[in-house]
Amino acid sequence: MRLLLRSHAGHLMVLDLGAAVVITLAYGSLAGAEPVDGLPVFGGPAWLGWLVAAGVGMPLAVRRRQPLPVLAVVLLSSVAATLLDITRDPFVATALACYPVALLEPARRSAVAMVVTLAASAAAVLLGEAVVTPAGSWTEAGATAASVCLAVGLGWVVGRWVRERRALAAEQGRALADQALADERMRISRELHDIVSHSLSTIVVKASIANHVAAARPEEAHDALQVIEQTGREALAEMRRALGVLRDDAGAAAESASLAPAPGLADLPQLVRRAEQAGVRARLRVRAPGHLPAGMELAVYRIVQEALTNVVKHSGAGTRCQVSVGTGTAGEVLIDVLDHGPPSGAPTPDRTGLAGGHGLLGMRERVLMYGGSLTAEPRAGGGFVVSARLPHPRQGAPA
């Protein structure tokens, strides 16, 4: 990118140098021209004519580096050329010098420079054509001055327009970058929530069991501690994989590449086993929906993971739960997680506010990303049901 910018800047400098040489040669040739149309011509020494010509044209070669000094030199030289009858052109060099001033200088300074340039250009034309060497009436001199102001003002307006366009493009670029950053933060937050919430729910449940049976049934406490250790190790591995994408050094990239791939449909049985270790009587039924993109498989896995996390958290040990992943008649991916609520005699959890939690919000975001739908609500007979529908990519769903 930097090479392209340098190449573009180099081309612009070459063009400016070419314009400077052409204008200098044009003014120098006019300084020694013979009168052919009855208008006054320059009668001074040739060196003075070429000096004025160089002052008008050559500064344009560096107009983008020193806009205001270049404009000052070009304007003074153009005024001198007009008063000395070297040329009667509409201040083309001055218009070219006004462009970078409007483009690069602060707005107030640019506006002041523009007003001074217009006033000096108009005064020079009126004074030269109507007073110093009259070549027509004041009306004709005024028309010439108006054309000069129009040309000079056009150069400034074009520079200002380009400046506004660049500022708008930069603002849009910053907005896109901010949106991309916000989306990435949301994605990372969702991934970390899915990992931490599920694992900690299992750990809390098993730690509670171990605490209650440690004295009476130490073997069960030992089993619970093993589950806690295993769940913690798996959570750490997933956390490292999720955080690996945030590192940009080569060593981290190699480490990230050596980690396990993102979870998918093949990892659902292990996910259900974790829920069983937390005391949930879970059943899994998967009817292969055909080949799915890795991103959609990850979305299915995370939806089931969050739904099971809510079962462990809100229904507790002993509840029955069915997990089903399959395909519908239109080829869409169907995900259903149904739990029957806490066992009889256990307190019924309050799940009325569950739909507003971060977990279900993450599920909705994943479903909407693929143009699907999500239903998450309490069952009439107790318990809770989560149903998600993801259009299959072959049916035109956005991937």
XYZ file of C-alpha atoms in Angstrom:
399
model
C 0.000 0.000 0.000
C 2.808 2.381 0.861
C 4.540 1.587 -2.443
C 1.350 2.439 -4.324
C 1.014 5.757 -2.471
C 4.644 6.619 -3.168
C 4.213 5.730 -6.835
C 1.083 7.897 -7.062
C 2.849 10.833 -5.385
C 5.790 10.417 -7.770
C 3.498 10.575 -10.801
C 1.878 13.769 -9.491
C 5.274 15.397 -8.978
C 6.268 14.523 -12.539
C 3.045 16.093 -13.839
C 3.640 19.230 -11.756
C 7.189 19.490 -13.084
C 5.920 19.143 -16.644
C 3.320 21.868 -16.111
C 5.954 24.134 -14.555
C 8.303 23.743 -17.536
C 5.527 24.282 -20.104
C 4.199 27.447 -18.429
C 7.726 28.844 -17.956
C 8.565 28.319 -21.652
C 5.229 29.821 -22.714
C 5.736 32.969 -20.644
C 9.375 33.253 -21.741
C 8.404 33.069 -25.425
C 5.675 35.675 -24.908
C 8.201 38.021 -23.318
C 10.107 38.239 -26.606
C 7.103 38.150 -28.949
C 6.538 40.802 -31.594
C 3.282 42.839 -31.545
C 0.816 41.289 -33.992
C -2.642 42.266 -32.719
C -2.114 45.856 -31.678
C -1.830 45.020 -27.980
C 1.074 46.297 -25.876
C 4.002 43.901 -25.553
C 6.919 43.582 -23.204
C 9.800 45.820 -24.209
C 12.306 45.136 -21.420
C 15.457 43.012 -21.414
C 15.139 39.315 -22.146
C 16.637 38.274 -18.807
C 13.860 40.132 -16.969
C 11.196 38.446 -19.086
C 12.642 34.984 -18.417
C 13.005 35.807 -14.706
C 9.320 36.687 -14.481
C 8.435 33.603 -16.544
C 10.413 31.395 -14.152
C 8.637 32.984 -11.187
C 5.254 32.244 -12.750
C 5.903 28.657 -13.786
C 8.739 26.927 -11.949
C 7.305 27.106 -8.374
C 4.440 24.889 -9.576
C 6.852 21.931 -9.518
C 6.654 21.935 -5.675
C 3.122 23.252 -5.230
C 1.991 20.204 -3.228
C 4.884 20.505 -0.760
C 4.732 24.247 -0.053
C 1.266 25.424 -1.139
C 1.216 28.903 0.404
C 4.774 29.987 -0.499
C 4.257 28.714 -4.054
C 0.975 30.628 -4.361
C 2.635 33.815 -3.100
C 5.509 33.604 -5.610
C 3.266 32.658 -8.528
C 0.749 35.394 -7.711
C 3.411 38.127 -7.457
C 5.066 36.947 -10.676
C 1.699 36.824 -12.492
C 0.918 40.356 -11.335
C 4.330 41.486 -12.584
C 3.781 39.708 -15.914
C 0.432 41.480 -16.333
C 1.803 44.937 -15.492
C 4.808 44.379 -17.806
C 2.530 43.238 -20.673
C 4.266 39.859 -20.908
C 0.921 38.049 -21.144
C -2.798 38.545 -20.785
C -3.781 34.951 -19.977
C -6.431 34.270 -17.260
C -3.835 33.518 -14.558
C -3.687 29.773 -15.287
C -0.572 29.337 -13.156
C -2.282 31.112 -10.234
C -5.311 28.827 -10.568
C -3.002 25.776 -10.467
C -1.319 27.163 -7.354
C -4.691 27.749 -5.658
C -5.660 24.088 -5.967
C -3.195 22.643 -3.383
C -3.883 25.547 -1.029
C -7.569 24.628 -0.918
C -6.689 20.920 -0.751
C -3.996 20.907 1.927
C -4.177 24.075 4.019
C -6.606 24.662 6.933
C -9.984 26.008 5.854
C -9.640 29.505 7.351
C -6.112 30.042 6.058
C -7.139 28.740 2.647
C -10.135 31.095 2.482
C -8.009 34.130 3.415
C -5.421 33.203 0.775
C -8.202 32.872 -1.796
C -9.654 36.312 -1.046
C -6.208 37.957 -1.247
C -5.448 36.126 -4.517
C -8.716 37.196 -6.146
C -8.275 40.810 -5.054
C -4.662 41.004 -6.263
C -5.436 39.305 -9.580
C -8.415 41.559 -10.348
C -6.505 44.698 -9.330
C -3.519 43.746 -11.513
C -5.700 43.176 -14.582
C -7.659 46.407 -14.129
C -4.530 48.427 -13.438
C -2.567 46.927 -16.326
C -5.286 47.085 -18.997
C -6.963 50.349 -18.048
C -4.196 52.477 -16.477
C -0.591 51.398 -17.137
C -0.937 50.440 -20.810
C -4.571 51.006 -21.779
C -5.744 48.561 -24.413
C -9.474 49.096 -24.110
C -12.250 50.548 -22.013
C -12.852 49.955 -18.307
C -15.702 47.668 -19.294
C -13.384 45.437 -21.279
C -10.830 45.484 -18.458
C -13.581 44.542 -15.990
C -14.655 41.604 -18.182
C -11.060 40.391 -18.355
C -10.738 40.731 -14.570
C -13.952 38.728 -14.118
C -12.626 35.906 -16.310
C -9.382 35.875 -14.315
C -11.306 35.659 -11.022
C -13.431 32.861 -12.461
C -10.391 30.792 -13.488
C -8.567 31.364 -10.187
C -11.714 30.670 -8.165
C -12.348 27.472 -10.122
C -8.917 26.138 -9.144
C -9.680 26.810 -5.480
C -13.187 25.294 -5.682
C -11.873 22.104 -7.284
C -9.272 21.759 -4.550
C -11.904 22.279 -1.879
C -14.214 19.711 -3.493
C -11.457 17.098 -3.611
C -10.659 17.857 0.040
C -14.277 17.248 1.074
C -14.445 14.023 -0.916
C -11.272 12.728 0.711
C -12.516 13.691 4.170
C -15.810 11.879 3.518
C -13.988 8.778 2.262
C -11.714 8.819 5.320
C -14.719 9.156 7.636
C -16.468 6.256 5.927
C -13.291 4.195 6.203
C -13.071 4.938 9.933
C -16.747 4.043 10.363
C -16.207 0.720 8.563
C -13.129 0.027 10.675
C -15.037 0.829 13.880
C -17.901 -1.419 12.796
C -15.504 -4.242 11.971
C -13.844 -3.808 15.362
C -17.227 -3.854 17.118
C -18.272 -6.963 15.191
C -15.019 -8.706 16.068
C -15.399 -7.792 19.719
C -18.941 -9.123 19.694
C -17.800 -12.348 18.047
C -15.011 -12.859 20.576
C -17.363 -11.997 23.447
C -19.869 -14.544 22.172
C -17.220 -17.244 21.827
C -15.813 -16.608 25.299
C -19.294 -16.567 26.811
C -20.146 -19.896 25.205
C -16.930 -21.460 26.499
C -16.914 -19.988 30.005
C -20.628 -20.235 30.737
C -20.948 -23.881 29.763
C -17.789 -25.022 31.533
C -18.350 -23.029 34.706
C -21.930 -24.249 34.979
C -20.687 -27.841 34.909
C -17.923 -27.052 37.402
C -20.302 -25.282 39.814
C -22.804 -28.147 39.743
C -20.153 -30.825 40.306
C -18.429 -28.772 43.011
C -21.757 -28.424 44.801
C -22.294 -32.185 44.623
C -18.773 -32.873 45.889
C -19.285 -30.465 48.776
C -22.484 -32.211 49.892
C -21.254 -35.818 49.621
C -17.609 -35.395 50.591
C -18.083 -36.764 54.100
C -20.671 -39.492 53.447
C -19.661 -40.686 49.956
C -16.051 -39.718 49.261
C -15.944 -41.816 46.089
C -18.657 -39.633 44.526
C -16.785 -36.529 45.597
C -13.678 -37.944 43.933
C -15.594 -38.534 40.697
C -16.958 -34.998 40.832
C -13.480 -33.586 41.253
C -12.276 -35.561 38.242
C -15.117 -34.080 36.171
C -14.172 -30.610 37.390
C -10.537 -31.166 36.413
C -11.423 -32.506 32.972
C -13.924 -29.725 32.287
C -11.414 -27.089 33.382
C -8.724 -28.471 31.092
C -11.109 -28.565 28.122
C -12.243 -25.013 28.843
C -8.636 -23.824 28.946
C -7.910 -25.509 25.598
C -10.923 -23.845 23.968
C -9.975 -20.513 25.539
C -6.476 -20.731 24.082
C -7.905 -21.461 20.649
C -10.326 -18.522 20.877
C -7.631 -16.121 22.053
C -5.095 -17.399 19.525
C -6.796 -15.436 16.745
C -5.976 -12.209 18.585
C -2.215 -12.739 18.306
C -0.458 -11.553 15.186
C 3.102 -12.809 15.692
C 4.419 -15.773 13.742
C 4.968 -17.912 16.842
C 1.372 -17.462 17.967
C 0.166 -18.246 14.458
C 2.107 -21.514 14.461
C 0.808 -22.355 17.936
C -2.750 -21.566 16.877
C -2.407 -23.737 13.775
C -1.368 -26.686 15.936
C -4.505 -26.508 18.080
C -7.589 -28.600 17.446
C -10.060 -27.408 14.789
C -13.233 -25.566 15.703
C -15.906 -27.876 17.173
C -18.723 -29.143 14.962
C -21.368 -31.852 14.667
C -18.874 -34.623 15.473
C -18.277 -33.039 18.889
C -21.925 -33.023 19.957
C -21.714 -36.438 21.735
C -18.876 -35.160 23.901
C -20.925 -32.064 24.677
C -23.862 -34.203 25.780
C -21.553 -36.332 27.922
C -20.448 -33.229 29.773
C -24.068 -32.410 30.533
C -24.547 -35.994 31.768
C -21.536 -35.592 34.030
C -23.300 -32.599 35.552
C -26.295 -34.815 36.369
C -28.555 -34.139 33.349
C -30.144 -37.224 31.783
C -29.547 -36.199 28.177
C -30.302 -38.000 24.936
C -28.836 -37.024 21.569
C -30.219 -37.723 18.132
C -28.342 -36.490 15.065
C -29.577 -37.047 11.534
C -26.721 -35.925 9.305
C -27.896 -32.839 7.374
C -25.259 -33.379 4.687
C -22.072 -31.408 4.282
C -22.188 -28.077 6.136
C -19.651 -25.240 6.112
C -17.368 -25.170 9.134
C -18.915 -21.901 10.270
C -22.431 -23.347 10.282
C -21.267 -26.481 12.105
C -19.713 -24.234 14.742
C -22.991 -22.286 15.017
C -24.936 -25.547 15.541
C -22.438 -26.659 18.186
C -22.602 -23.325 20.050
C -26.410 -23.248 20.003
C -26.605 -26.751 21.497
C -23.866 -25.845 23.994
C -25.702 -22.755 25.231
C -29.010 -24.599 25.434
C -27.418 -27.380 27.523
C -25.724 -24.777 29.702
C -29.142 -23.311 30.479
C -30.481 -26.789 31.265
C -27.659 -27.429 33.741
C -27.954 -23.971 35.226
C -31.732 -23.682 35.555
C -33.076 -27.243 35.773
C -30.212 -28.909 37.597
C -29.269 -32.536 38.117
C -31.880 -35.169 37.435
C -33.722 -33.365 34.664
C -34.396 -35.126 31.387
C -33.280 -33.462 28.177
C -33.542 -34.333 24.483
C -31.164 -32.868 21.901
C -32.079 -33.298 18.236
C -30.191 -32.107 15.151
C -31.527 -32.975 11.718
C -32.944 -31.660 8.464
C -36.370 -30.373 7.494
C -38.369 -30.950 4.330
C -36.812 -27.898 2.679
C -33.277 -28.975 3.568
C -32.898 -26.582 6.485
C -30.942 -27.573 9.588
C -33.229 -28.175 12.594
C -31.946 -27.869 16.151
C -34.190 -28.712 19.103
C -33.169 -28.868 22.768
C -36.000 -29.741 25.151
C -35.764 -30.223 28.875
C -38.560 -31.357 31.183
C -37.658 -29.087 34.042
C -36.348 -30.038 37.491
C -37.359 -33.406 38.942
C -40.488 -33.594 41.047
C -39.935 -32.176 44.481
C -37.129 -29.894 43.367
C -37.785 -26.133 43.299
C -38.930 -24.790 39.934
C -36.508 -22.150 38.664
C -37.757 -18.775 37.468
C -36.981 -18.630 33.747
C -39.242 -15.770 32.756
C -36.288 -13.468 32.200
C -34.103 -16.042 30.495
C -34.918 -14.829 26.997
C -33.038 -11.600 27.649
C -29.801 -13.232 28.788
C -26.493 -12.985 26.972
C -26.584 -16.678 26.081
C -29.834 -16.539 24.157
C -28.751 -13.241 22.645
C -25.648 -14.989 21.295
C -27.817 -17.796 19.914
C -30.061 -15.280 18.146
C -27.039 -13.561 16.621
C -25.687 -16.850 15.303
C -29.080 -17.810 13.852
C -29.640 -14.393 12.237
C -26.154 -14.540 10.703
C -27.399 -17.438 8.569
C -30.879 -16.019 7.934
C -32.595 -18.494 10.254
C -35.048 -18.292 13.144
C -34.944 -19.092 16.862
C -37.621 -19.929 19.406
C -36.742 -20.096 23.112
C -39.621 -20.292 25.576
C -40.948 -22.226 28.597
C -43.023 -25.361 27.919
C -46.621 -25.588 29.052
C -45.947 -28.740 31.076
C -42.745 -27.409 32.622
C -39.216 -27.094 31.424
C -37.894 -25.132 28.475
C -37.494 -25.590 24.734
C -35.007 -24.072 22.285
C -35.692 -24.516 18.567
C -33.471 -23.096 15.837
C -33.866 -23.273 12.053
C -30.863 -22.604 9.813
C -31.385 -22.559 6.015
C -28.952 -24.895 4.295
C -26.358 -22.998 2.179
C -27.466 -24.903 -0.930
C -30.923 -23.349 -0.501
C -29.441 -19.866 -0.823
C -28.803 -19.012 2.815
C -26.109 -16.380 3.328
C -22.834 -18.011 4.340
